[in-house]
Rosetta silent file (secondary structure, phi, psi, omega in degrees, C-alpha in Angstrom):
SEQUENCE: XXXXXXXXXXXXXXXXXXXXXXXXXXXXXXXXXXXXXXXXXXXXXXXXXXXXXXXXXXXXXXXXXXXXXXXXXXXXXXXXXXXXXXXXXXXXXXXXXXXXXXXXXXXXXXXXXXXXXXXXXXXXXXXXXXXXXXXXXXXXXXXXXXXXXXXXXXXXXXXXXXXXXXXXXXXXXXXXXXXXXXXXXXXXXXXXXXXXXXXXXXXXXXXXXXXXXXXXXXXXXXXXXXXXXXXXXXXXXXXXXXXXXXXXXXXXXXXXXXXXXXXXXXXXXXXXXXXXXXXXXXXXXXXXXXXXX
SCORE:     score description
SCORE:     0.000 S_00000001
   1 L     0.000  134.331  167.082   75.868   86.336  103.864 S_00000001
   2 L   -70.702  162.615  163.092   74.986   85.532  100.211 S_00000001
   3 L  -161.197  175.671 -161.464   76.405   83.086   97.999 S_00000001
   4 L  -109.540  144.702  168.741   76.670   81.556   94.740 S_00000001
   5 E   -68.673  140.298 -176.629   75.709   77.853   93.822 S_00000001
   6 L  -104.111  135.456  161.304   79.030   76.773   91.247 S_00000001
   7 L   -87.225  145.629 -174.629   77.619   74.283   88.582 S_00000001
   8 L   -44.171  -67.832 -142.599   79.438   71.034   88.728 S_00000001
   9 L   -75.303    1.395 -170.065   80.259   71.098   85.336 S_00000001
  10 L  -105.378   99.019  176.339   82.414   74.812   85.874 S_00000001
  11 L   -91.213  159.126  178.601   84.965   73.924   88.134 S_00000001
  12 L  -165.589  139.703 -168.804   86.430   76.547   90.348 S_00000001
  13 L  -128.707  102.988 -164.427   89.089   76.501   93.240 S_00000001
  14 H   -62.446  -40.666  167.342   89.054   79.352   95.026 S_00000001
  15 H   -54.544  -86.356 -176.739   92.351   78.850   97.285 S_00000001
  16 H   -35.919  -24.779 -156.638   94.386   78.202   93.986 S_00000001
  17 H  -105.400  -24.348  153.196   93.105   80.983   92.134 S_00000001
  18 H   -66.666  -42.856  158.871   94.180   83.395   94.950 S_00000001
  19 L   -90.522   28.170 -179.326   97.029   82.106   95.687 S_00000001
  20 L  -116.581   22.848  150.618   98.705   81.764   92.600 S_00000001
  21 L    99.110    0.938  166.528  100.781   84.974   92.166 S_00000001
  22 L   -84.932  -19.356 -150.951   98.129   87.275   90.130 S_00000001
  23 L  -121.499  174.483  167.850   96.032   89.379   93.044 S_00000001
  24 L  -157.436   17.643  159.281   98.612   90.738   95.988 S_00000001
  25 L  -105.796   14.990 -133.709   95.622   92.155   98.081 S_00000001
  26 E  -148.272  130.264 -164.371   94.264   89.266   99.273 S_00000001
  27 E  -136.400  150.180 -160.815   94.851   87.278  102.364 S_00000001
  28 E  -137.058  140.691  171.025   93.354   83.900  103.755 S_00000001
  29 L   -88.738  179.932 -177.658   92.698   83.268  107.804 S_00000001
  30 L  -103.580   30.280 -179.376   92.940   80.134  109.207 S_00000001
  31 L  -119.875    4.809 -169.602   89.296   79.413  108.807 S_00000001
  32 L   110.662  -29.868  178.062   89.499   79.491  105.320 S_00000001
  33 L   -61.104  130.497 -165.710   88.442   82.675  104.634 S_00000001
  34 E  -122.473  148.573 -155.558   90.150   84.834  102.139 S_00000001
  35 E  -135.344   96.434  175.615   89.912   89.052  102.843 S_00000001
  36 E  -135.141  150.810  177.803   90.873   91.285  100.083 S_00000001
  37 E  -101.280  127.323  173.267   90.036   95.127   99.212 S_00000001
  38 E  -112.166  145.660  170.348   88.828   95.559   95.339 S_00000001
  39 L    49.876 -127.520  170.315   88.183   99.132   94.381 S_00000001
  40 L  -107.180   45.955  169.600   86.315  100.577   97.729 S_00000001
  41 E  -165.255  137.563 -161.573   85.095   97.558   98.980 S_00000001
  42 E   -92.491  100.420  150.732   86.472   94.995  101.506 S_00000001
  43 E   -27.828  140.115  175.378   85.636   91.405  100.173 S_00000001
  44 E  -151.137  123.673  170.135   85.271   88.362  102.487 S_00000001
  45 E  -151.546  153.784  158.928   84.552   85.281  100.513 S_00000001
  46 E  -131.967  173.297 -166.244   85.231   81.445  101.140 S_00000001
  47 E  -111.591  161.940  171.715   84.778   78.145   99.350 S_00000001
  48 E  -162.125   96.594  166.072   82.621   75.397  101.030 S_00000001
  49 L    55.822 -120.917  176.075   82.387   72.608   97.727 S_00000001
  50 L   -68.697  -36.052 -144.662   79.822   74.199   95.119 S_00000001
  51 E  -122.094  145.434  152.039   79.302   77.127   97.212 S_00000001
  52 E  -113.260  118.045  151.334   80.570   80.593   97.644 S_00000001
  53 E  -138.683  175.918 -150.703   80.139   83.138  100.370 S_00000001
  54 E  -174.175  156.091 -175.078   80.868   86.271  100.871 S_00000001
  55 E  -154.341  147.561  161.922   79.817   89.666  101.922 S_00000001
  56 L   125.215  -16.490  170.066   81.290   93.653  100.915 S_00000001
  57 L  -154.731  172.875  175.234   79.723   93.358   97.074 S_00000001
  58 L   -84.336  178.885  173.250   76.874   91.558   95.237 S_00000001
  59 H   -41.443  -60.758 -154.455   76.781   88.418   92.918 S_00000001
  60 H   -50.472  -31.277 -169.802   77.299   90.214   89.935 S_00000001
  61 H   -87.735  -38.460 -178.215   80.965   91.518   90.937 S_00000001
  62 H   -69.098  -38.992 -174.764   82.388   87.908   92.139 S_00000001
  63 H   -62.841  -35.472 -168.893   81.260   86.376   88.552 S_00000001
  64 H   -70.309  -35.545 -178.919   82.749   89.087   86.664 S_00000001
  65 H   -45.950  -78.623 -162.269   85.975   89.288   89.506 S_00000001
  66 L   -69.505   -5.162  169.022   86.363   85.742   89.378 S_00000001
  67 L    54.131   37.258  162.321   85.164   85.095   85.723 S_00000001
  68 L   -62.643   -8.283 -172.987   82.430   82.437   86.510 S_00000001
  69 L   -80.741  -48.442 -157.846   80.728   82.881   83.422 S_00000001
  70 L   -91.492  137.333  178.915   83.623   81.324   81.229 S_00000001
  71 L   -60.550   86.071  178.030   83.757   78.007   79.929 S_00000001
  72 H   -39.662  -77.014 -163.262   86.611   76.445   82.005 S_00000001
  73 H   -24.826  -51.058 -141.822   86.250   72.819   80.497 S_00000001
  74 H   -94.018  -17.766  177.532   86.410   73.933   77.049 S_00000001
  75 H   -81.383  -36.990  174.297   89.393   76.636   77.498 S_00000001
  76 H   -85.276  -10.321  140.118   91.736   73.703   79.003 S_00000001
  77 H   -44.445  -74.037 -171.445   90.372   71.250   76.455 S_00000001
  78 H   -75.527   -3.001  173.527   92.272   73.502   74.105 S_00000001
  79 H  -111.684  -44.361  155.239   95.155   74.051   75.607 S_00000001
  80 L    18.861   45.532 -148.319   95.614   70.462   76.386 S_00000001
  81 L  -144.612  -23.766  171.399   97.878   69.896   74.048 S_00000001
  82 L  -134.388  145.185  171.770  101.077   68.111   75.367 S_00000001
  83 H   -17.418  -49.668 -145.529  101.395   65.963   78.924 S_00000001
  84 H   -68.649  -47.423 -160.983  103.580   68.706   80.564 S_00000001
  85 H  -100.939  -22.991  129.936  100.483   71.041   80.879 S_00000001
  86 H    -3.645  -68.727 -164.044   97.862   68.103   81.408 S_00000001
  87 H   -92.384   18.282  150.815   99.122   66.781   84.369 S_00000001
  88 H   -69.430  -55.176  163.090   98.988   70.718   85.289 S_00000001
  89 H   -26.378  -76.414  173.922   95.484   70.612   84.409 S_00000001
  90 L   -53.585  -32.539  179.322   94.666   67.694   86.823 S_00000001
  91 L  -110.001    5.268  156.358   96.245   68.991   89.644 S_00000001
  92 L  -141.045   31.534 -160.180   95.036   72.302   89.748 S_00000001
  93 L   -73.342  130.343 -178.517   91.858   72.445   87.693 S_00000001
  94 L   106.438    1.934  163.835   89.361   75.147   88.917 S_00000001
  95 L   -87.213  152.283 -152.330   91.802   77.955   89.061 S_00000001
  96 L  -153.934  134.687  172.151   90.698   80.644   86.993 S_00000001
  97 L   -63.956   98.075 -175.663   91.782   84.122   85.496 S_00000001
  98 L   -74.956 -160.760 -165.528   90.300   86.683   87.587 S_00000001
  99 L  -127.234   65.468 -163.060   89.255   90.291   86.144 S_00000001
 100 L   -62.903  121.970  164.220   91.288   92.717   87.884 S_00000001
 101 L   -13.233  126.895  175.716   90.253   96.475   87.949 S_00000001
 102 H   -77.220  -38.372  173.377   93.207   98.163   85.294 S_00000001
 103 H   -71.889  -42.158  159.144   95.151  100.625   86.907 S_00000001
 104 H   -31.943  -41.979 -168.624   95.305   98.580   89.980 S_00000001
 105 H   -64.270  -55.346 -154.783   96.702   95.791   87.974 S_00000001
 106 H   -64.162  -66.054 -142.524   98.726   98.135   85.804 S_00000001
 107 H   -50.968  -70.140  173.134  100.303   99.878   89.172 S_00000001
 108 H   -41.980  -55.038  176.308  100.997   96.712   90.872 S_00000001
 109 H   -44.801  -59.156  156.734  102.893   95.149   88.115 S_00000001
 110 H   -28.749  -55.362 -174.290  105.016   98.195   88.031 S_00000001
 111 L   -98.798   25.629 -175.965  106.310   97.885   91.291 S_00000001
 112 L   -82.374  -22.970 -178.373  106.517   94.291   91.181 S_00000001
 113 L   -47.836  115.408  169.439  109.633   93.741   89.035 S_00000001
 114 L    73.729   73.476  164.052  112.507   91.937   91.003 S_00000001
 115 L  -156.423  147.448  134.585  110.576   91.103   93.772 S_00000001
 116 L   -88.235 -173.561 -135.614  108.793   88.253   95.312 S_00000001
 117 H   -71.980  -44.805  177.352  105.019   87.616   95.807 S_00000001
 118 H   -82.923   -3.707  151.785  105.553   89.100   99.894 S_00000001
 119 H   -77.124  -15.961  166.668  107.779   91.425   99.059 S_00000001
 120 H   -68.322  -49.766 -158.905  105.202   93.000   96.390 S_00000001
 121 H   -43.953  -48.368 -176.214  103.003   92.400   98.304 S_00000001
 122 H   -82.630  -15.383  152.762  104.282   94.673  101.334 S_00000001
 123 H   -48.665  -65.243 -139.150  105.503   97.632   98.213 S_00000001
 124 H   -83.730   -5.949  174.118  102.004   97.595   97.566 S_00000001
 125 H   -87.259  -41.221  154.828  100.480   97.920  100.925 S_00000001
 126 H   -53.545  -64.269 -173.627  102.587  100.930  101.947 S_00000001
 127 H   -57.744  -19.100  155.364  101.594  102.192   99.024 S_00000001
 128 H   -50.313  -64.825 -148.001   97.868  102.218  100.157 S_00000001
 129 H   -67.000  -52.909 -164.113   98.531  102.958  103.483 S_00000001
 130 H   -87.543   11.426 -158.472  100.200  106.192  102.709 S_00000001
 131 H  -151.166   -3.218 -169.021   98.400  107.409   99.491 S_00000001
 132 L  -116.215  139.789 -158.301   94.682  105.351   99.482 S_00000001
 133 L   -76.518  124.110  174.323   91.413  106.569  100.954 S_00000001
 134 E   -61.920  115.452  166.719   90.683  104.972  104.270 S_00000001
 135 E  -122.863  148.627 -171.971   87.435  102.912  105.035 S_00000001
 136 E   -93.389  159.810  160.272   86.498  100.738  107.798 S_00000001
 137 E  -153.488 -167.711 -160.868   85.500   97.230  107.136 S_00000001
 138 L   -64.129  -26.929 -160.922   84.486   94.004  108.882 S_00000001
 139 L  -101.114   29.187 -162.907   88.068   93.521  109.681 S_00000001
 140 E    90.982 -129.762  174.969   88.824   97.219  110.563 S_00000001
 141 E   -93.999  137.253 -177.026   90.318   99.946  108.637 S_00000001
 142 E  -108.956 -172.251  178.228   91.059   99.007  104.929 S_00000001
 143 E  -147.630  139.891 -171.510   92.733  101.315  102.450 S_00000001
 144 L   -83.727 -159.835 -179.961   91.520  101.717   98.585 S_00000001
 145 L  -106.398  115.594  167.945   94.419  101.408   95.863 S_00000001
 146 L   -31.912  135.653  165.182   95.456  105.072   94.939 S_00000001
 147 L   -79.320  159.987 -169.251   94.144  106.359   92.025 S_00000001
 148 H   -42.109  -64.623 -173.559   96.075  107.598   89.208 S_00000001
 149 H   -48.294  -31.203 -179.949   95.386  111.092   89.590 S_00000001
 150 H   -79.753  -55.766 -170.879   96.287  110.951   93.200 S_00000001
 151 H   -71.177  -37.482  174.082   99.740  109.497   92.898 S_00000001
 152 L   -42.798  -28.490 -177.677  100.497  111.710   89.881 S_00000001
 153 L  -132.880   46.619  161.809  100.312  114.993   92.131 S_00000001
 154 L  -124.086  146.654  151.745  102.497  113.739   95.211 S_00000001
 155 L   -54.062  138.709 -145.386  105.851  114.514   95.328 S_00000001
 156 L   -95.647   18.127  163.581  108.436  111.847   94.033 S_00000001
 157 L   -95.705  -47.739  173.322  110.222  112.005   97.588 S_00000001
 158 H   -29.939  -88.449  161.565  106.543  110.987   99.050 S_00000001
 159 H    -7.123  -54.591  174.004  106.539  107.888   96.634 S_00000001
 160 H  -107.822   28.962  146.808  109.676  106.492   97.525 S_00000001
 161 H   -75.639  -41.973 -157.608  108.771  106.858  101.003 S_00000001
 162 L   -69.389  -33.178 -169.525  106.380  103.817   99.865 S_00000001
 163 L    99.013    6.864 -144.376  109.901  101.552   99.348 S_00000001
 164 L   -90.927  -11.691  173.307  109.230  101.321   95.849 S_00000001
 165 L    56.139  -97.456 -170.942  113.129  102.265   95.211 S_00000001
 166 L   -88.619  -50.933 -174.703  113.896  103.033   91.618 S_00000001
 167 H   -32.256  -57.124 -121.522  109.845  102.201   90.475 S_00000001
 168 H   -86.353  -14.499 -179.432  108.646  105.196   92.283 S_00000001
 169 H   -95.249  -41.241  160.767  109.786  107.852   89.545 S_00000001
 170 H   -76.442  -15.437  177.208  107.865  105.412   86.586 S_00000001
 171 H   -75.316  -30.363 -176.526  104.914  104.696   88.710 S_00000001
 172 H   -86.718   -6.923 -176.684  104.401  108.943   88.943 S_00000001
 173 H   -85.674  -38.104  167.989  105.162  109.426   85.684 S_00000001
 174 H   -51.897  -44.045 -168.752  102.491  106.626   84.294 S_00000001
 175 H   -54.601  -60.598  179.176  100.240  107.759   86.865 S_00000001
 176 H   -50.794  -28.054  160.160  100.497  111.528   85.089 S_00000001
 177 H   -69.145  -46.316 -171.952   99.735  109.981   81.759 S_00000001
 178 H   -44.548  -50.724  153.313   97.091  108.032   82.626 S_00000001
 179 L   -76.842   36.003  109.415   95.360  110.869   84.378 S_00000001
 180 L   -44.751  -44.243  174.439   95.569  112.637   81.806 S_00000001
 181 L  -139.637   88.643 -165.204   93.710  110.230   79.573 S_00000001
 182 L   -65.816   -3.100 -172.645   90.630  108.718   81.328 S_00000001
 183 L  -111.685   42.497 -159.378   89.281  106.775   78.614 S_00000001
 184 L   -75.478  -56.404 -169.944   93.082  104.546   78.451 S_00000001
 185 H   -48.734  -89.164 -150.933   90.995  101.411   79.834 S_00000001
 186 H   -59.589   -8.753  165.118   88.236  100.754   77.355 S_00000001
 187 H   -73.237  -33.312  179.782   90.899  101.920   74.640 S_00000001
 188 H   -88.017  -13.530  173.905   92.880   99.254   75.673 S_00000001
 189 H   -94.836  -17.620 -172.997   89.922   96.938   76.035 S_00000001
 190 L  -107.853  -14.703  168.894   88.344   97.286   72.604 S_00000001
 191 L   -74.728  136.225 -176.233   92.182   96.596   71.022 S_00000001
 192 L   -65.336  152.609  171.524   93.310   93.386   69.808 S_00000001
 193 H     4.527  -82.957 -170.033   96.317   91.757   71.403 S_00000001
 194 H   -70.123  -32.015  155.806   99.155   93.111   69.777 S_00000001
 195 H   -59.324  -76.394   86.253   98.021   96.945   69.698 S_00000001
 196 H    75.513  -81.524  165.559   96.778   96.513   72.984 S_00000001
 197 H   -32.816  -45.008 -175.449  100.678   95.821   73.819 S_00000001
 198 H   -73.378  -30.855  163.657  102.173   98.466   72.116 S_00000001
 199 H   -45.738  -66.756 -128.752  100.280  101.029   74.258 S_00000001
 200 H   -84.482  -25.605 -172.776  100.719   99.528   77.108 S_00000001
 201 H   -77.299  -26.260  164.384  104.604   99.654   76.207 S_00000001
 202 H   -87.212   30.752  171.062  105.060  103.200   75.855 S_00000001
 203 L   -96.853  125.699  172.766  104.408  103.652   79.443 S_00000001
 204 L   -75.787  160.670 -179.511  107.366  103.847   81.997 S_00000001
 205 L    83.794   -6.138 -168.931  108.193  100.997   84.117 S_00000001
 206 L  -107.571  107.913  157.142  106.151   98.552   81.379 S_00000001
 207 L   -92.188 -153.376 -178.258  108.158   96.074   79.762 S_00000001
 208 H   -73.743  -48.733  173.498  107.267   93.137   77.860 S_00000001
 209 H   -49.826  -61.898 -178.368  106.458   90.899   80.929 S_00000001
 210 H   -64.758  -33.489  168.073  104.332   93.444   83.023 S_00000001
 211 H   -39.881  -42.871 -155.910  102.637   94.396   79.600 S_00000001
 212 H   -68.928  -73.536  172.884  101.862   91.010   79.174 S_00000001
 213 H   -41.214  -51.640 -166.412  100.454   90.184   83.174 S_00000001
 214 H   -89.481   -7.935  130.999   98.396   93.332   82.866 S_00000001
 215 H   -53.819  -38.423  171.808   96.673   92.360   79.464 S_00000001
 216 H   -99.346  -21.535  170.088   95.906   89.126   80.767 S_00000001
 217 L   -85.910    3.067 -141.755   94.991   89.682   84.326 S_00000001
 218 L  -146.573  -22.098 -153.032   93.380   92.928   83.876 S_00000001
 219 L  -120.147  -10.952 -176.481   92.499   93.562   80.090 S_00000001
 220 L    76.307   -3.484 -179.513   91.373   89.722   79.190 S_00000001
 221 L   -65.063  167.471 -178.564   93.673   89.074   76.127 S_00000001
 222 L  -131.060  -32.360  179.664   94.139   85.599   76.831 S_00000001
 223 L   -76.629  -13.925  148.408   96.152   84.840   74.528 S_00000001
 224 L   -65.658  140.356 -157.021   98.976   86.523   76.382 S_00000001
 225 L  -151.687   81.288  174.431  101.873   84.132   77.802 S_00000001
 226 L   -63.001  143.722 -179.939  103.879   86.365   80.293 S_00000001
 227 L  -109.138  174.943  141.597  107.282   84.727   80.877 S_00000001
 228 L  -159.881 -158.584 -136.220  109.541   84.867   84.001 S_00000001
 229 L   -75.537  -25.078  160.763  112.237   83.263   85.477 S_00000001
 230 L   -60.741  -43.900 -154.366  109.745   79.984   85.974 S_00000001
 231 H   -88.718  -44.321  157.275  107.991   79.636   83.407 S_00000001
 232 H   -50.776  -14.289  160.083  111.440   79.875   81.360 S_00000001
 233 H   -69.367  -72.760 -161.817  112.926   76.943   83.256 S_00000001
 234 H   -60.358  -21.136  178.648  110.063   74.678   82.337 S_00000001
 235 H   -77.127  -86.224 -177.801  110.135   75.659   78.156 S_00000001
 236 H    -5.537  -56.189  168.531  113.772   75.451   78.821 S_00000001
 237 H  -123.342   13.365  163.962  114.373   71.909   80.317 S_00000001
 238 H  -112.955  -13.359  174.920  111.358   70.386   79.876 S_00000001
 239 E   -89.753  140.721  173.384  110.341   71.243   76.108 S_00000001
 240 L   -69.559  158.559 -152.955  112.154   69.811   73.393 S_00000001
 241 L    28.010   40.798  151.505  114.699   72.769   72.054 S_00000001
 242 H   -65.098  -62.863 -155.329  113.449   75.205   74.685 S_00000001
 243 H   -38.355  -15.830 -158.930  117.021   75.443   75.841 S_00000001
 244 H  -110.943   13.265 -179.864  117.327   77.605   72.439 S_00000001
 245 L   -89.405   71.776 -159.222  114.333   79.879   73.852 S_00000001
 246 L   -99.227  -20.566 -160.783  116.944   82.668   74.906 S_00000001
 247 L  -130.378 -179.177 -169.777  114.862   85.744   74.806 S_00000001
 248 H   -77.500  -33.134 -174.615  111.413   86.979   76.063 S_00000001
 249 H   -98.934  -21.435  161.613  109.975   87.339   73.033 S_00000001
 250 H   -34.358  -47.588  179.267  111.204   83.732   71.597 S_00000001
 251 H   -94.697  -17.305  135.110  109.384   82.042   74.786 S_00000001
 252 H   -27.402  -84.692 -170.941  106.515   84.372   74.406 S_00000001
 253 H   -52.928  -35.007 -177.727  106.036   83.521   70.732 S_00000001
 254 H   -80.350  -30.629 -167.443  106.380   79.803   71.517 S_00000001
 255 H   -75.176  -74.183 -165.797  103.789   79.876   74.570 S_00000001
 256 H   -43.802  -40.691 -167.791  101.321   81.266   71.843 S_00000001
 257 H   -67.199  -31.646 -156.797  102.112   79.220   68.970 S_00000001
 258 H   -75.339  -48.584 -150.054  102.292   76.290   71.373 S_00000001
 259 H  -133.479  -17.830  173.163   98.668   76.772   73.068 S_00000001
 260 L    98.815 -146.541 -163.433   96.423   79.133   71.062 S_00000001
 261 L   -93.626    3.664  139.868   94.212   81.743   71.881 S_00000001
 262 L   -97.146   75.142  154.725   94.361   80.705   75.927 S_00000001
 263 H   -64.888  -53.550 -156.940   98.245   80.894   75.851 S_00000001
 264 H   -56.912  -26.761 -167.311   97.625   82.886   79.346 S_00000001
 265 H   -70.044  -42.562 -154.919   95.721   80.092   81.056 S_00000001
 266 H   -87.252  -27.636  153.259   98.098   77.205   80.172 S_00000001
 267 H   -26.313  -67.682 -155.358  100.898   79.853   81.347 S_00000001
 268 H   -80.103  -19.591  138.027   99.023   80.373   84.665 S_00000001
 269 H   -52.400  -39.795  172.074   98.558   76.474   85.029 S_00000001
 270 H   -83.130  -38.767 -179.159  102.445   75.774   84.605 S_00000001
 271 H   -31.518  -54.269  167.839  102.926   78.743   86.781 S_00000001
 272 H   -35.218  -47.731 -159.567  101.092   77.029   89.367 S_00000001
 273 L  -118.269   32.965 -172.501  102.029   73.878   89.333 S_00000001
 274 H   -59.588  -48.084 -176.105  106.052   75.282   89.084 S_00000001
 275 H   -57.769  -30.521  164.759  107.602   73.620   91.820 S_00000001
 276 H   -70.420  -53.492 -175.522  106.782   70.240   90.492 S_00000001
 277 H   -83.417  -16.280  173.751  107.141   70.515   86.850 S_00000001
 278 L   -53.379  -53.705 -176.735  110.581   72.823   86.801 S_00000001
 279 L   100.420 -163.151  159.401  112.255   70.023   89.087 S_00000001
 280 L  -119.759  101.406  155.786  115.672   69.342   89.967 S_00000001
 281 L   107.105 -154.889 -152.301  117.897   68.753   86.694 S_00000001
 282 L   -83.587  -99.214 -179.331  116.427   68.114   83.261 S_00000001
 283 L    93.732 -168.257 -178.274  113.785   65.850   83.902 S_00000001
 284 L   -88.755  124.846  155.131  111.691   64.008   80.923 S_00000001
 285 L   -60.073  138.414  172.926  110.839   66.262   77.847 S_00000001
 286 E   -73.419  118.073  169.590  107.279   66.491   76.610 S_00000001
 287 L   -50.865   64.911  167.218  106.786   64.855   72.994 S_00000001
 288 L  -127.445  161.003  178.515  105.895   68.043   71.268 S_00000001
 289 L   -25.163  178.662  175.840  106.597   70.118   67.876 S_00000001
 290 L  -131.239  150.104 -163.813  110.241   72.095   68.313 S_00000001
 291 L   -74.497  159.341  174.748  109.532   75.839   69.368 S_00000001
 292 L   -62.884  151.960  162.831  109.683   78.642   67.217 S_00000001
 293 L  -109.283    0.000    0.000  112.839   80.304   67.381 S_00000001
């Protein structure tokens, strides 16, 4: 199988970067080995130190997937900025923002709302199974992720055969805009931040949060700082005056203001490392600035 040498000086952790609540196709054996389908092709890659290997696409698609090219050190060197997300740093340093395919991203997010990471996960695998083109791979038959156009022209009792419950009437309706207007990605890729949002917002099923996740996992703004129910516990009892952080776009505006133009990363670092830094109670506040209201 090929693989890539990592330079020492890039770190990257492949288990953390999988397992941290952005991808939901992607599954790890007990050998280490993590098995996910991108687009039409079934990925097998593992970590060994410095090394990657892998087989189902070439080099070029794990740097861009996995965003090996970008200067870790220097994006958490700027978000650095108070202990609380430091000693986040240090304990998970080498996870990294992949570069998900956009309608996948977009799709997923949709039916992801009020769920956790195995119940999306098993939404989104019925939704393969019954609507995504079948291919074998090393590990048998895979399924791709339905395309727009394809979900767009099934019936909405078909859809919510999928489990998808209430979702399944905004995932066909995006899906009929979308296919409608094939050139939505790189329109959404050549916009700055905040335009970039507002598209993405006149779409059903897209709220602020899934706007937010699918700009930054999918679209590269970085500077996006999706909240949820975690990440608002830690501004909340660990920042000073987070408790006054009541609404999505308050703790939003504060992640950015807070961390710069990688707001998403030091999000996706507290995300990470949630179970430690929410806590039990209060815990000790972080010496920093008092948040925007």
């Amino acid at each position: 199988m090929p693989s890539i040498s990592l330079r020492p000086d890039q770190p990257f952790d492949l288990d953390l970067t999988l397992s941290c609540g952005q991808v939901f196709r992607w599954e790890r054996d007990a050998r280490g080995v993590w098995s996910g389908v991108v687009g039409d092709s079934l990925i097998r890659i593992c970590q060994q130190g410095q090394s990657l290997t892998f087989e189902g696409v070439d080099r070029k698609f794990i740097q861009t997937y996995f965003q090996l090219e970008e200067d870790l050190p220097a994006i958490l060197g700027s978000i650095d900025r108070d202990p609380l997300v430091h000693s986040a740093i240090c304990r998970c340093r080498g996870l990294r923002i992949v570069r998900q395919p956009g309608w996948e991203c977009l799709a997923s997010y949709i039916i992801a709302t009020f769920a956790n990471i195995p119940g999306i996960k098993r939404r989104i695998s019925h939704l393969c199974r019954c609507f995504g083109n079948p291919f074998f791979g090393s590990g048998g038959e895979c399924y791709t992720f339905p395309s727009p156009e394809t979900i767009a022209f099934r019936e909405p009792c078909r859809i919510a055969e999928c489990r998808l419950g209430y979702r399944a009437p905004y995932l066909k309706e995006t899906a009929r805009l979308l296919a409608g207007d094939p050139g939505w990605e790189e329109r959404l890729r050549e916009l700055p931040y905040d335009a970039a949002r507002r598209d993405l917002l006149r779409l059903k099923g897209v709220g602020k949060k899934v706007a937010d996740c699918v700009l930054l996992f999918a679209f590269g703004k970085y500077e996006a700082f999706p909240v949820d129910v975690w990440i608002q516990r830690i501004l909340a009892t660990r920042y000073p005056g987070g408790e006054s952080l009541r609404t999505y776009d308050q703790c939003s505006r504060f992640g950015r203001s807070h961390f710069g133009e990688y707001a998403g990363y030091a999000q996706e670092y507290l995300f990470c490392d949630r179970a430690i830094l929410a806590g039990e109670g209060r815990g000790d506040q972080v010496p920093v600035s008092q948040p925007e209201r």
